[in-house]
Amino acid sequence: MDSLAALVAAAPGSLVLPPGERRAVVAVPAPLRLLAALELDHGRAVGVVEDAAGARWTVPLAAEAGSVRRALPGDGVAEALLRRLSARVAGGPASADLGGSFTAQVWHAEPIAGESGLTVDQTNESVVVGERAMVKWSVRLPRAGERGAQPAADRIAALAAAGFTETPAAWALLRWTDADGVDVLLAAVTAYLPHAQDGWDWAVADVSAAARHRVPADDALAAPRRLGSLTARLHVALAHGRESHAGADLAQAWRAAALAELDEALTLVGGPEGDRLRARAPRIAAAYDALAAAAGTPLIPVHGDYHVGQVLRTPSDDPALRFDYAVTDFDGNPVLAAAQRGAPQPAALDVAGMLASLDHVGRVVLRRTEGADAEVVRGWIPAAQEEFGREYAAGLALAGHAHLLDERLVPPLRFQQEVREHLYAVRHLPHWGYVADGALVDLLPDVPTDRTPE
Ligand code: ADP
Ligand code: MG
């Protein structure tokens, strides 16, 4: 540990960044301080590193010949972690003390070999091991004193305990307890699903196929239907023994936060899109009154960042089903403050998130698919939302949990999601602006001062 600490202290700030982020405009100020290290074997370790500005990072480390570097997929840190965990687990979920304030909760582990990285867009860094397991390093950790910033550990454990199978099976959670006694999640290990596509691929492909008349339009409704019942089962599993209710202060705070985001969007979104947003702002703001009126509404641990991209689809062994669906990424909404990311929320939040993303899938197809029949897509959006909503409500009712959905909250949360999409577009991805713009125009079509969206 001592020599590793010295090597880390001598390394540049960029040591903590996954390769995909090296070119990004994040400056990590050195010197770095190694807060703790879980030493594995052959110079491999999992480090918890603090930079000079107090940000904390999980860093897989490979030390050799007097230097240290961030381990890449292929360097064997994820493999070595799995080897260490499988030595500890003897059937059934187990808690393992790995020493040095490192602990692991283990459901399953195998000593498997062969690491590869992911090529897709990711916020964290995931390493596939032996095509069987996926080790997701939590790249950015909460700062000292920050609590509640990492809902994933809680959600993954709760779903495993509830026997919920429509998510990649939980293998293990690697944690480190910091000096304040806060448990920090360093890595989540889950089953790897080969040939999985996320919804920005599979849903767009389904709707494109229908829009080019390659398949009957109804085929593209099968998935939203499946997502509806899956989401009901997800919520019932997450709610188990953990329902609470919103107080009046919280309900007021929801409205205030939604209005603040709307104000921000009004300031930042320019051009014709900004005009169309401004023309709708009074009605969006009025819809937020329903948030303030929601005192007493049920709260559950939700997914929190729910959209088609968080649902993986794989070919099913069951020909009648064709596909299996699995929910991933329980890290909560990255745009929220740490303390809010894992806070219990109305089930309607996830419902609104998925409804928004079904709309967005349609818009992506309209924009990108050559020869798409726009009528088919324009019909698919509300039909898909309807199927999703109906199956979701039926699924809750079947489980005796119909009360979990407070339908009054869906419209304001839909608006809030579109406003957040606008903010995301202006801040990170300008060409995404058309999506929120089009969605809001369709939600509030009869505004006389509009010029048509181009
Ligand atoms: P991040 O928080 O880093 O964005 P996600 O958990 O959302 O990470 O995963 C990013 C991508 O990795 C997903 O969109 C999906 O393509 C792929 N992925 C995630 N989990 C699995 C898994 N268990 N099996 C196969 N692929 C996965
Ligand atoms: Mg994701």
Tab-separated table of C-alpha atoms and ligand atoms in Angstrom:
chain	number	residue	atom	x	y	z
A	1	MET	CA	0.000	0.000	0.000
A	2	ASP	CA	2.780	2.455	0.927
A	3	SER	CA	4.675	2.080	-2.306
A	4	LEU	CA	1.451	2.125	-4.292
A	5	ALA	CA	0.449	5.337	-2.488
A	6	ALA	CA	3.750	6.935	-3.451
A	7	LEU	CA	3.320	5.887	-7.079
A	8	VAL	CA	-0.213	7.269	-7.182
A	9	ALA	CA	0.927	10.545	-5.606
A	10	ALA	CA	3.477	10.906	-8.383
A	11	ALA	CA	0.982	10.143	-11.164
A	12	PRO	CA	-0.842	12.803	-13.210
A	13	GLY	CA	-4.501	13.582	-12.469
A	14	SER	CA	-5.530	11.823	-15.661
A	15	LEU	CA	-4.711	8.498	-13.957
A	16	VAL	CA	-8.265	8.464	-12.623
A	17	LEU	CA	-9.995	8.885	-15.989
A	18	PRO	CA	-11.160	6.010	-18.178
A	19	PRO	CA	-9.552	6.182	-21.636
A	20	GLY	CA	-12.785	7.406	-23.248
A	21	GLU	CA	-12.656	10.561	-21.143
A	22	ARG	CA	-9.014	11.517	-21.528
A	23	ARG	CA	-9.788	13.953	-24.308
A	24	ALA	CA	-12.766	15.454	-22.494
A	25	VAL	CA	-12.389	18.846	-20.887
A	26	VAL	CA	-12.214	17.528	-17.359
A	27	ALA	CA	-9.107	18.631	-15.588
A	28	VAL	CA	-8.332	16.441	-12.617
A	29	PRO	CA	-6.002	18.363	-10.322
A	30	ALA	CA	-2.960	16.505	-8.999
A	31	PRO	CA	-1.538	15.489	-6.612
A	32	LEU	CA	-3.629	12.416	-6.160
A	33	ARG	CA	-3.940	10.694	-2.816
A	34	LEU	CA	-4.538	6.978	-2.476
A	35	LEU	CA	-7.178	6.687	0.250
A	36	ALA	CA	-7.313	2.905	0.193
A	37	ALA	CA	-6.293	0.014	-1.976
A	38	LEU	CA	-7.618	-3.493	-2.288
A	39	GLU	CA	-4.539	-5.373	-3.405
A	40	LEU	CA	-5.359	-8.304	-5.631
A	41	ASP	CA	-2.458	-10.099	-7.264
A	42	HIS	CA	0.518	-9.462	-9.557
A	43	GLY	CA	0.548	-5.729	-8.851
A	44	ARG	CA	-3.135	-5.331	-9.541
A	45	ALA	CA	-5.307	-3.378	-7.146
A	46	VAL	CA	-8.535	-1.471	-6.847
A	47	GLY	CA	-7.667	1.998	-5.638
A	48	VAL	CA	-9.818	4.676	-4.062
A	49	VAL	CA	-8.174	7.932	-5.060
A	50	GLU	CA	-8.868	11.525	-4.043
A	51	ASP	CA	-7.740	14.359	-6.279
A	52	ALA	CA	-6.513	17.736	-5.103
A	53	ALA	CA	-10.035	19.182	-5.348
A	54	GLY	CA	-11.526	16.508	-3.101
A	55	ALA	CA	-13.247	14.468	-5.798
A	56	ARG	CA	-12.961	10.732	-5.244
A	57	TRP	CA	-12.520	8.048	-7.878
A	58	THR	CA	-12.432	4.284	-8.208
A	59	VAL	CA	-9.300	3.354	-10.112
A	60	PRO	CA	-8.340	-0.137	-11.218
A	61	LEU	CA	-4.562	-0.041	-10.932
A	62	ALA	CA	-1.736	-1.967	-12.546
A	63	ALA	CA	1.656	-1.436	-10.906
A	64	GLU	CA	4.835	-2.622	-12.543
A	65	ALA	CA	8.515	-1.765	-12.455
A	66	GLY	CA	8.221	1.311	-10.282
A	67	SER	CA	5.237	2.927	-11.992
A	68	VAL	CA	1.487	2.697	-11.826
A	69	ARG	CA	-1.157	3.184	-14.485
A	70	ARG	CA	-4.884	2.911	-14.752
A	71	ALA	CA	-5.591	-0.700	-15.649
A	72	LEU	CA	-7.375	-1.226	-18.945
A	73	PRO	CA	-9.676	-4.066	-19.896
A	74	GLY	CA	-7.216	-6.891	-20.538
A	75	ASP	CA	-4.948	-5.980	-17.620
A	76	GLY	CA	-6.779	-8.431	-15.407
A	77	VAL	CA	-8.002	-6.332	-12.476
A	78	ALA	CA	-11.639	-7.328	-12.996
A	79	GLU	CA	-10.585	-10.966	-13.413
A	80	ALA	CA	-8.518	-10.816	-10.245
A	81	LEU	CA	-11.451	-9.291	-8.373
A	82	LEU	CA	-13.697	-12.150	-9.482
A	83	ARG	CA	-11.072	-14.673	-8.407
A	84	ARG	CA	-10.868	-13.036	-4.998
A	85	LEU	CA	-14.658	-12.971	-4.635
A	86	SER	CA	-15.147	-16.563	-5.722
A	87	ALA	CA	-12.701	-17.723	-3.086
A	88	ARG	CA	-14.988	-16.093	-0.542
A	89	VAL	CA	-18.395	-17.311	-1.566
A	90	ALA	CA	-19.704	-20.661	-0.449
A	91	GLY	CA	-23.263	-20.884	-1.736
A	92	GLY	CA	-25.976	-18.320	-1.076
A	93	PRO	CA	-25.567	-14.572	-0.682
A	94	ALA	CA	-22.607	-13.803	1.519
A	95	SER	CA	-20.972	-10.788	2.991
A	96	ALA	CA	-17.222	-10.888	2.758
A	97	ASP	CA	-14.781	-8.742	4.669
A	98	LEU	CA	-11.895	-8.160	2.307
A	99	GLY	CA	-9.818	-6.188	4.806
A	100	GLY	CA	-8.841	-2.524	4.818
A	101	SER	CA	-12.478	-1.341	5.008
A	102	PHE	CA	-13.325	-3.188	1.800
A	103	THR	CA	-16.350	-5.458	1.863
A	104	ALA	CA	-18.265	-7.390	-0.732
A	105	GLN	CA	-21.792	-8.647	-0.907
A	106	VAL	CA	-21.649	-11.735	-3.067
A	107	TRP	CA	-24.510	-13.650	-4.657
A	108	HIS	CA	-22.415	-15.504	-7.150
A	109	ALA	CA	-18.838	-15.484	-8.366
A	110	GLU	CA	-16.726	-17.612	-10.658
A	111	PRO	CA	-13.024	-17.466	-11.399
A	112	ILE	CA	-13.365	-16.663	-15.088
A	113	ALA	CA	-10.898	-15.215	-17.520
A	114	GLY	CA	-10.823	-12.971	-20.560
A	115	GLU	CA	-11.466	-9.228	-20.257
A	116	SER	CA	-12.881	-6.894	-22.849
A	117	GLY	CA	-14.177	-3.363	-22.748
A	118	LEU	CA	-17.471	-2.006	-24.038
A	119	THR	CA	-17.531	0.081	-27.162
A	120	VAL	CA	-20.844	1.781	-26.393
A	121	ASP	CA	-21.368	5.115	-24.738
A	122	GLN	CA	-20.966	4.816	-20.986
A	123	THR	CA	-20.755	7.046	-17.969
A	124	ASN	CA	-18.859	4.556	-15.883
A	125	GLU	CA	-16.417	1.954	-17.084
A	126	SER	CA	-17.598	-1.582	-17.571
A	127	VAL	CA	-15.386	-4.582	-18.208
A	128	VAL	CA	-16.782	-7.844	-19.545
A	129	VAL	CA	-15.113	-10.907	-18.054
A	130	GLY	CA	-15.226	-14.247	-19.836
A	131	GLU	CA	-18.369	-13.156	-21.703
A	132	ARG	CA	-20.160	-14.100	-18.457
A	133	ALA	CA	-19.835	-11.234	-16.021
A	134	MET	CA	-19.713	-7.499	-16.212
A	135	VAL	CA	-17.725	-5.454	-13.726
A	136	LYS	CA	-18.946	-1.861	-13.672
A	137	TRP	CA	-16.436	0.397	-11.924
A	138	SER	CA	-18.089	3.436	-10.312
A	139	VAL	CA	-15.659	5.910	-11.834
A	140	ARG	CA	-16.847	8.985	-9.924
A	141	LEU	CA	-17.473	8.488	-6.249
A	142	PRO	CA	-19.408	10.678	-3.850
A	143	ARG	CA	-17.332	13.276	-2.048
A	144	ALA	CA	-16.623	12.898	1.642
A	145	GLY	CA	-19.819	13.568	3.564
A	146	GLU	CA	-22.110	13.041	0.582
A	147	ARG	CA	-24.742	10.430	1.235
A	148	GLY	CA	-27.349	8.801	-0.949
A	149	ALA	CA	-25.512	9.458	-4.204
A	150	GLN	CA	-25.294	5.815	-5.296
A	151	PRO	CA	-28.699	4.180	-5.394
A	152	ALA	CA	-27.437	1.258	-7.511
A	153	ALA	CA	-26.201	-0.835	-4.588
A	154	ASP	CA	-29.536	-0.567	-2.812
A	155	ARG	CA	-31.595	-1.251	-5.941
A	156	ILE	CA	-29.529	-4.221	-7.107
A	157	ALA	CA	-29.647	-5.800	-3.643
A	158	ALA	CA	-33.377	-5.125	-3.229
A	159	LEU	CA	-34.215	-6.657	-6.598
A	160	ALA	CA	-32.092	-9.713	-5.871
A	161	ALA	CA	-33.794	-10.121	-2.488
A	162	ALA	CA	-37.227	-9.837	-4.107
A	163	GLY	CA	-36.342	-12.528	-6.645
A	164	PHE	CA	-36.796	-10.117	-9.574
A	165	THR	CA	-35.188	-11.755	-12.595
A	166	GLU	CA	-35.733	-9.180	-15.348
A	167	THR	CA	-32.400	-7.503	-14.731
A	168	PRO	CA	-28.883	-8.882	-15.232
A	169	ALA	CA	-28.376	-11.266	-12.300
A	170	ALA	CA	-26.512	-9.708	-9.377
A	171	TRP	CA	-23.117	-11.307	-8.773
A	172	ALA	CA	-21.480	-8.963	-6.293
A	173	LEU	CA	-21.148	-5.434	-4.940
A	174	LEU	CA	-17.719	-4.176	-3.906
A	175	ARG	CA	-17.825	-1.495	-1.239
A	176	TRP	CA	-15.418	0.581	0.737
A	177	THR	CA	-16.300	2.295	4.011
A	178	ASP	CA	-14.819	5.768	4.217
A	179	ALA	CA	-13.516	7.613	7.263
A	180	ASP	CA	-17.017	8.983	8.009
A	181	GLY	CA	-18.468	5.471	7.974
A	182	VAL	CA	-20.226	5.984	4.633
A	183	ASP	CA	-20.401	2.904	2.419
A	184	VAL	CA	-19.199	3.740	-1.058
A	185	LEU	CA	-19.950	1.484	-4.015
A	186	LEU	CA	-16.780	0.835	-6.019
A	187	ALA	CA	-18.014	-1.791	-8.420
A	188	ALA	CA	-21.132	-3.725	-9.274
A	189	VAL	CA	-20.689	-7.157	-10.810
A	190	THR	CA	-23.637	-8.560	-12.741
A	191	ALA	CA	-24.235	-11.229	-15.319
A	192	TYR	CA	-23.198	-10.164	-18.807
A	193	LEU	CA	-25.909	-10.567	-21.418
A	194	PRO	CA	-24.344	-11.494	-24.755
A	195	HIS	CA	-25.937	-10.008	-27.862
A	196	ALA	CA	-27.869	-7.466	-25.809
A	197	GLN	CA	-29.083	-4.292	-27.490
A	198	ASP	CA	-30.327	-1.281	-25.601
A	199	GLY	CA	-33.575	0.406	-26.550
A	200	TRP	CA	-32.001	3.208	-28.543
A	201	ASP	CA	-31.078	0.380	-30.904
A	202	TRP	CA	-33.838	-2.193	-30.587
A	203	ALA	CA	-36.815	0.144	-30.261
A	204	VAL	CA	-35.568	2.369	-33.074
A	205	ALA	CA	-35.061	-0.765	-35.211
A	206	ASP	CA	-38.576	-2.046	-34.439
A	207	VAL	CA	-40.224	1.247	-35.338
A	208	SER	CA	-38.041	1.758	-38.424
A	209	ALA	CA	-39.037	-1.684	-39.701
A	210	ALA	CA	-42.709	-0.836	-39.240
A	211	ALA	CA	-42.242	2.600	-40.805
A	212	ARG	CA	-40.661	1.049	-43.902
A	213	HIS	CA	-43.505	-1.476	-44.086
A	214	ARG	CA	-41.111	-4.357	-43.523
A	215	VAL	CA	-43.312	-5.710	-40.748
A	216	PRO	CA	-46.928	-5.055	-39.743
A	217	ALA	CA	-47.190	-1.830	-37.697
A	218	ASP	CA	-48.576	-3.806	-34.758
A	219	ASP	CA	-45.338	-5.767	-34.412
A	220	ALA	CA	-43.698	-2.631	-33.052
A	221	LEU	CA	-46.236	-2.548	-30.195
A	222	ALA	CA	-45.167	-5.878	-28.717
A	223	ALA	CA	-42.178	-4.317	-26.971
A	224	PRO	CA	-44.006	-1.411	-25.270
A	225	ARG	CA	-46.550	-3.929	-24.036
A	226	ARG	CA	-43.788	-6.079	-22.534
A	227	LEU	CA	-42.173	-2.995	-20.983
A	228	GLY	CA	-45.470	-2.094	-19.312
A	229	SER	CA	-45.780	-5.334	-17.395
A	230	LEU	CA	-42.041	-5.516	-16.731
A	231	THR	CA	-42.126	-2.021	-15.200
A	232	ALA	CA	-45.040	-3.005	-12.963
A	233	ARG	CA	-43.081	-6.025	-11.703
A	234	LEU	CA	-40.017	-3.822	-11.211
A	235	HIS	CA	-41.968	-1.350	-9.096
A	236	VAL	CA	-43.700	-4.025	-7.053
A	237	ALA	CA	-40.312	-5.612	-6.315
A	238	LEU	CA	-38.702	-2.279	-5.397
A	239	ALA	CA	-41.674	-1.240	-3.253
A	240	HIS	CA	-41.620	-4.414	-1.176
A	241	GLY	CA	-41.700	-3.310	2.456
A	242	ARG	CA	-40.370	0.108	1.525
A	243	GLU	CA	-43.349	2.293	0.662
A	244	SER	CA	-43.569	5.718	2.211
A	245	HIS	CA	-45.567	8.873	1.558
A	246	ALA	CA	-44.673	12.370	0.436
A	247	GLY	CA	-45.045	15.144	2.974
A	248	ALA	CA	-46.436	18.556	2.049
A	249	ASP	CA	-42.963	20.142	2.121
A	250	LEU	CA	-41.579	17.599	-0.305
A	251	ALA	CA	-44.492	18.120	-2.691
A	252	GLN	CA	-43.885	21.884	-2.617
A	253	ALA	CA	-40.193	21.310	-3.206
A	254	TRP	CA	-40.937	19.180	-6.292
A	255	ARG	CA	-42.930	22.024	-7.810
A	256	ALA	CA	-40.283	24.608	-6.953
A	257	ALA	CA	-37.532	22.456	-8.490
A	258	ALA	CA	-39.550	21.842	-11.663
A	259	LEU	CA	-40.244	25.582	-12.014
A	260	ALA	CA	-36.561	26.376	-11.505
A	261	GLU	CA	-35.615	23.955	-14.288
A	262	LEU	CA	-38.237	25.502	-16.547
A	263	ASP	CA	-36.806	28.972	-15.870
A	264	GLU	CA	-33.340	27.697	-16.675
A	265	ALA	CA	-34.550	26.221	-19.950
A	266	LEU	CA	-36.323	29.468	-20.821
A	267	THR	CA	-33.037	31.304	-20.348
A	268	LEU	CA	-30.901	28.825	-22.247
A	269	VAL	CA	-32.987	27.552	-25.163
A	270	GLY	CA	-32.797	30.008	-28.029
A	271	GLY	CA	-34.164	30.396	-31.544
A	272	PRO	CA	-37.533	29.070	-32.707
A	273	GLU	CA	-37.286	26.191	-30.198
A	274	GLY	CA	-36.991	28.741	-27.405
A	275	ASP	CA	-39.989	30.640	-28.804
A	276	ARG	CA	-42.087	27.504	-28.823
A	277	LEU	CA	-41.007	26.669	-25.275
A	278	ARG	CA	-41.809	30.218	-24.095
A	279	ALA	CA	-45.256	30.032	-25.698
A	280	ARG	CA	-45.954	26.890	-23.672
A	281	ALA	CA	-44.276	27.872	-20.421
A	282	PRO	CA	-47.413	29.196	-18.647
A	283	ARG	CA	-49.236	25.939	-19.258
A	284	ILE	CA	-46.246	23.834	-18.259
A	285	ALA	CA	-45.908	25.865	-15.070
A	286	ALA	CA	-49.619	25.456	-14.363
A	287	ALA	CA	-49.305	21.683	-14.763
A	288	TYR	CA	-46.673	21.699	-12.008
A	289	ASP	CA	-49.370	22.699	-9.514
A	290	ALA	CA	-50.275	19.004	-9.433
A	291	LEU	CA	-46.838	18.285	-7.946
A	292	ALA	CA	-47.426	20.711	-5.079
A	293	ALA	CA	-50.829	19.128	-4.500
A	294	ALA	CA	-49.412	15.628	-4.184
A	295	ALA	CA	-48.848	15.494	-0.427
A	296	GLY	CA	-49.627	11.974	0.749
A	297	THR	CA	-48.783	10.333	-2.568
A	298	PRO	CA	-46.984	6.960	-2.296
A	299	LEU	CA	-43.209	6.917	-2.673
A	300	ILE	CA	-41.037	3.948	-3.555
A	301	PRO	CA	-37.401	3.382	-4.451
A	302	VAL	CA	-37.666	3.915	-8.219
A	303	HIS	CA	-35.256	3.352	-11.104
A	304	GLY	CA	-34.907	7.103	-11.410
A	305	ASP	CA	-33.409	7.381	-14.888
A	306	TYR	CA	-35.847	5.217	-16.749
A	307	HIS	CA	-36.008	5.169	-20.534
A	308	VAL	CA	-35.742	2.636	-23.365
A	309	GLY	CA	-31.940	2.906	-23.307
A	310	GLN	CA	-31.927	1.299	-19.863
A	311	VAL	CA	-33.719	-1.800	-21.081
A	312	LEU	CA	-31.577	-4.445	-22.753
A	313	ARG	CA	-33.117	-6.897	-25.176
A	314	THR	CA	-31.728	-10.340	-25.953
A	315	PRO	CA	-33.025	-13.210	-28.094
A	316	SER	CA	-35.173	-15.485	-25.916
A	317	ASP	CA	-34.873	-19.249	-25.544
A	318	ASP	CA	-38.661	-19.235	-25.584
A	319	PRO	CA	-39.817	-18.896	-29.213
A	320	ALA	CA	-43.237	-17.669	-28.084
A	321	LEU	CA	-41.600	-14.659	-26.427
A	322	ARG	CA	-38.914	-14.070	-29.092
A	323	PHE	CA	-37.076	-11.640	-26.800
A	324	ASP	CA	-36.191	-11.191	-23.164
A	325	TYR	CA	-35.922	-7.749	-21.590
A	326	ALA	CA	-33.660	-6.722	-18.715
A	327	VAL	CA	-33.541	-3.407	-16.852
A	328	THR	CA	-30.092	-2.009	-16.141
A	329	ASP	CA	-28.317	1.052	-14.757
A	330	PHE	CA	-29.705	1.837	-11.331
A	331	ASP	CA	-27.373	4.782	-10.761
A	332	GLY	CA	-30.260	7.248	-10.620
A	333	ASN	CA	-30.604	10.496	-12.514
A	334	PRO	CA	-27.177	12.021	-13.129
A	335	VAL	CA	-28.616	15.561	-13.366
A	336	LEU	CA	-29.831	15.473	-9.762
A	337	ALA	CA	-27.845	16.474	-6.702
A	338	ALA	CA	-26.243	13.521	-4.941
A	339	ALA	CA	-28.613	13.483	-1.987
A	340	GLN	CA	-31.623	13.372	-4.291
A	341	ARG	CA	-30.422	10.704	-6.680
A	342	GLY	CA	-31.632	7.786	-4.609
A	343	ALA	CA	-34.505	9.470	-2.790
A	344	PRO	CA	-37.850	7.642	-2.870
A	345	GLN	CA	-40.076	8.974	-5.627
A	346	PRO	CA	-43.555	8.458	-7.036
A	347	ALA	CA	-43.777	5.465	-9.400
A	348	ALA	CA	-45.142	7.995	-11.920
A	349	LEU	CA	-41.605	9.328	-12.348
A	350	ASP	CA	-40.416	6.158	-14.078
A	351	VAL	CA	-43.697	5.912	-15.991
A	352	ALA	CA	-43.275	9.452	-17.317
A	353	GLY	CA	-39.649	8.714	-18.193
A	354	MET	CA	-40.572	5.690	-20.258
A	355	LEU	CA	-43.529	7.457	-21.933
A	356	ALA	CA	-41.205	10.305	-22.905
A	357	SER	CA	-38.643	7.922	-24.335
A	358	LEU	CA	-41.257	6.086	-26.437
A	359	ASP	CA	-42.115	9.471	-27.921
A	360	HIS	CA	-38.417	10.153	-28.503
A	361	VAL	CA	-37.883	6.820	-30.240
A	362	GLY	CA	-40.553	7.842	-32.754
A	363	ARG	CA	-38.884	11.205	-33.331
A	364	VAL	CA	-35.497	9.600	-33.830
A	365	VAL	CA	-37.002	7.286	-36.459
A	366	LEU	CA	-38.724	10.199	-38.224
A	367	ARG	CA	-35.451	12.074	-38.368
A	368	ARG	CA	-33.111	9.226	-39.285
A	369	THR	CA	-34.963	6.579	-41.255
A	370	GLU	CA	-34.829	7.050	-44.972
A	371	GLY	CA	-38.178	6.254	-46.561
A	372	ALA	CA	-40.031	6.111	-43.246
A	373	ASP	CA	-43.804	6.383	-43.522
A	374	ALA	CA	-44.368	9.297	-41.140
A	375	GLU	CA	-48.000	8.336	-40.631
A	376	VAL	CA	-46.969	4.960	-39.238
A	377	VAL	CA	-44.552	6.579	-36.794
A	378	ARG	CA	-46.980	9.297	-35.778
A	379	GLY	CA	-49.542	6.587	-35.052
A	380	TRP	CA	-47.046	4.398	-33.234
A	381	ILE	CA	-46.078	6.974	-30.601
A	382	PRO	CA	-49.480	7.313	-28.888
A	383	ALA	CA	-50.314	3.649	-29.482
A	384	ALA	CA	-47.058	2.536	-27.860
A	385	GLN	CA	-47.633	4.861	-24.908
A	386	GLU	CA	-51.165	3.551	-24.541
A	387	GLU	CA	-50.035	-0.100	-24.600
A	388	PHE	CA	-47.260	0.614	-22.120
A	389	GLY	CA	-49.603	2.460	-19.758
A	390	ARG	CA	-52.338	-0.137	-19.960
A	391	GLU	CA	-50.031	-3.088	-19.322
A	392	TYR	CA	-48.317	-1.208	-16.514
A	393	ALA	CA	-51.624	-0.475	-14.764
A	394	ALA	CA	-52.804	-4.052	-15.331
A	395	GLY	CA	-49.533	-5.392	-13.922
A	396	LEU	CA	-49.814	-3.285	-10.774
A	397	ALA	CA	-53.454	-4.308	-10.336
A	398	LEU	CA	-52.576	-7.982	-10.779
A	399	ALA	CA	-50.075	-7.675	-7.939
A	400	GLY	CA	-52.573	-5.808	-5.760
A	401	HIS	CA	-50.498	-2.630	-6.010
A	402	ALA	CA	-52.678	-0.365	-8.148
A	403	HIS	CA	-52.312	2.375	-5.537
A	404	LEU	CA	-48.622	2.815	-6.398
A	405	LEU	CA	-49.462	4.859	-9.490
A	406	ASP	CA	-50.743	8.356	-8.806
A	407	GLU	CA	-51.902	9.237	-12.311
A	408	ARG	CA	-52.187	12.946	-11.538
A	409	LEU	CA	-48.412	13.092	-11.460
A	410	VAL	CA	-47.781	11.701	-14.921
A	411	PRO	CA	-48.526	14.909	-16.928
A	412	PRO	CA	-46.335	17.249	-14.840
A	413	LEU	CA	-43.522	14.699	-14.726
A	414	ARG	CA	-43.758	14.265	-18.512
A	415	PHE	CA	-43.329	18.038	-18.927
A	416	GLN	CA	-40.470	18.059	-16.465
A	417	GLN	CA	-38.735	15.303	-18.423
A	418	GLU	CA	-39.043	17.234	-21.700
A	419	VAL	CA	-37.699	20.370	-20.030
A	420	ARG	CA	-34.739	18.316	-18.794
A	421	GLU	CA	-34.203	17.015	-22.340
A	422	HIS	CA	-34.047	20.626	-23.510
A	423	LEU	CA	-31.463	21.390	-20.820
A	424	TYR	CA	-29.475	18.303	-21.718
A	425	ALA	CA	-29.505	19.331	-25.366
A	426	VAL	CA	-28.298	22.894	-24.797
A	427	ARG	CA	-25.598	21.747	-22.403
A	428	HIS	CA	-24.309	18.587	-24.011
A	429	LEU	CA	-25.943	17.602	-27.282
A	430	PRO	CA	-27.383	20.468	-29.361
A	431	HIS	CA	-28.760	18.222	-32.099
A	432	TRP	CA	-31.037	16.537	-29.499
A	433	GLY	CA	-33.040	19.757	-29.110
A	434	TYR	CA	-35.527	18.810	-31.806
A	435	VAL	CA	-36.734	15.907	-29.660
A	436	ALA	CA	-37.920	17.910	-26.647
A	437	ASP	CA	-39.205	20.624	-28.989
A	438	GLY	CA	-41.318	18.211	-31.021
A	439	ALA	CA	-42.549	16.381	-27.935
A	440	LEU	CA	-43.729	19.588	-26.248
A	441	VAL	CA	-45.463	20.790	-29.411
A	442	ASP	CA	-47.358	17.489	-29.544
A	443	LEU	CA	-48.214	17.638	-25.840
A	444	LEU	CA	-49.472	21.234	-26.179
A	445	PRO	CA	-50.465	21.536	-29.838
A	446	ASP	CA	-52.870	24.453	-29.811
A	447	VAL	CA	-50.613	27.444	-29.245
A	448	PRO	CA	-51.560	30.069	-31.844
A	449	THR	CA	-48.301	32.028	-31.963
A	450	ASP	CA	-46.261	29.083	-33.211
A	451	ARG	CA	-44.203	28.878	-36.292
A	452	THR	CA	-43.899	25.250	-37.422
A	453	PRO	CA	-40.952	23.208	-36.187
A	454	GLU	CA	-38.427	22.889	-38.987
B	1	ADP	P1	-23.320	3.625	-17.631
B	1	ADP	O1	-23.911	4.018	-16.322
B	1	ADP	O2	-21.833	3.627	-17.610
B	1	ADP	O3	-23.907	4.366	-18.795
B	1	ADP	P2	-24.963	1.273	-18.127
B	1	ADP	O4	-25.202	0.377	-16.976
B	1	ADP	O5	-26.075	2.142	-18.580
B	1	ADP	O6	-23.619	2.086	-17.840
B	1	ADP	O7	-24.447	0.382	-19.324
B	1	ADP	C1	-23.992	0.964	-20.508
B	1	ADP	C2	-24.263	0.030	-21.666
B	1	ADP	O8	-23.597	-1.224	-21.438
B	1	ADP	C3	-25.729	-0.350	-21.851
B	1	ADP	O9	-26.451	0.550	-22.623
B	1	ADP	C4	-25.580	-1.686	-22.556
B	1	ADP	O10	-25.351	-1.499	-23.929
B	1	ADP	C5	-24.374	-2.301	-21.916
B	1	ADP	N1	-24.707	-3.180	-20.780
B	1	ADP	C6	-25.002	-2.791	-19.521
B	1	ADP	N2	-25.205	-3.844	-18.718
B	1	ADP	C7	-25.044	-4.944	-19.481
B	1	ADP	C8	-25.120	-6.362	-19.230
B	1	ADP	N3	-25.384	-6.843	-18.009
B	1	ADP	N4	-24.900	-7.190	-20.271
B	1	ADP	C9	-24.609	-6.699	-21.493
B	1	ADP	N5	-24.512	-5.399	-21.788
B	1	ADP	C10	-24.722	-4.521	-20.813
B	2	MG	MG	-27.280	3.759	-19.109
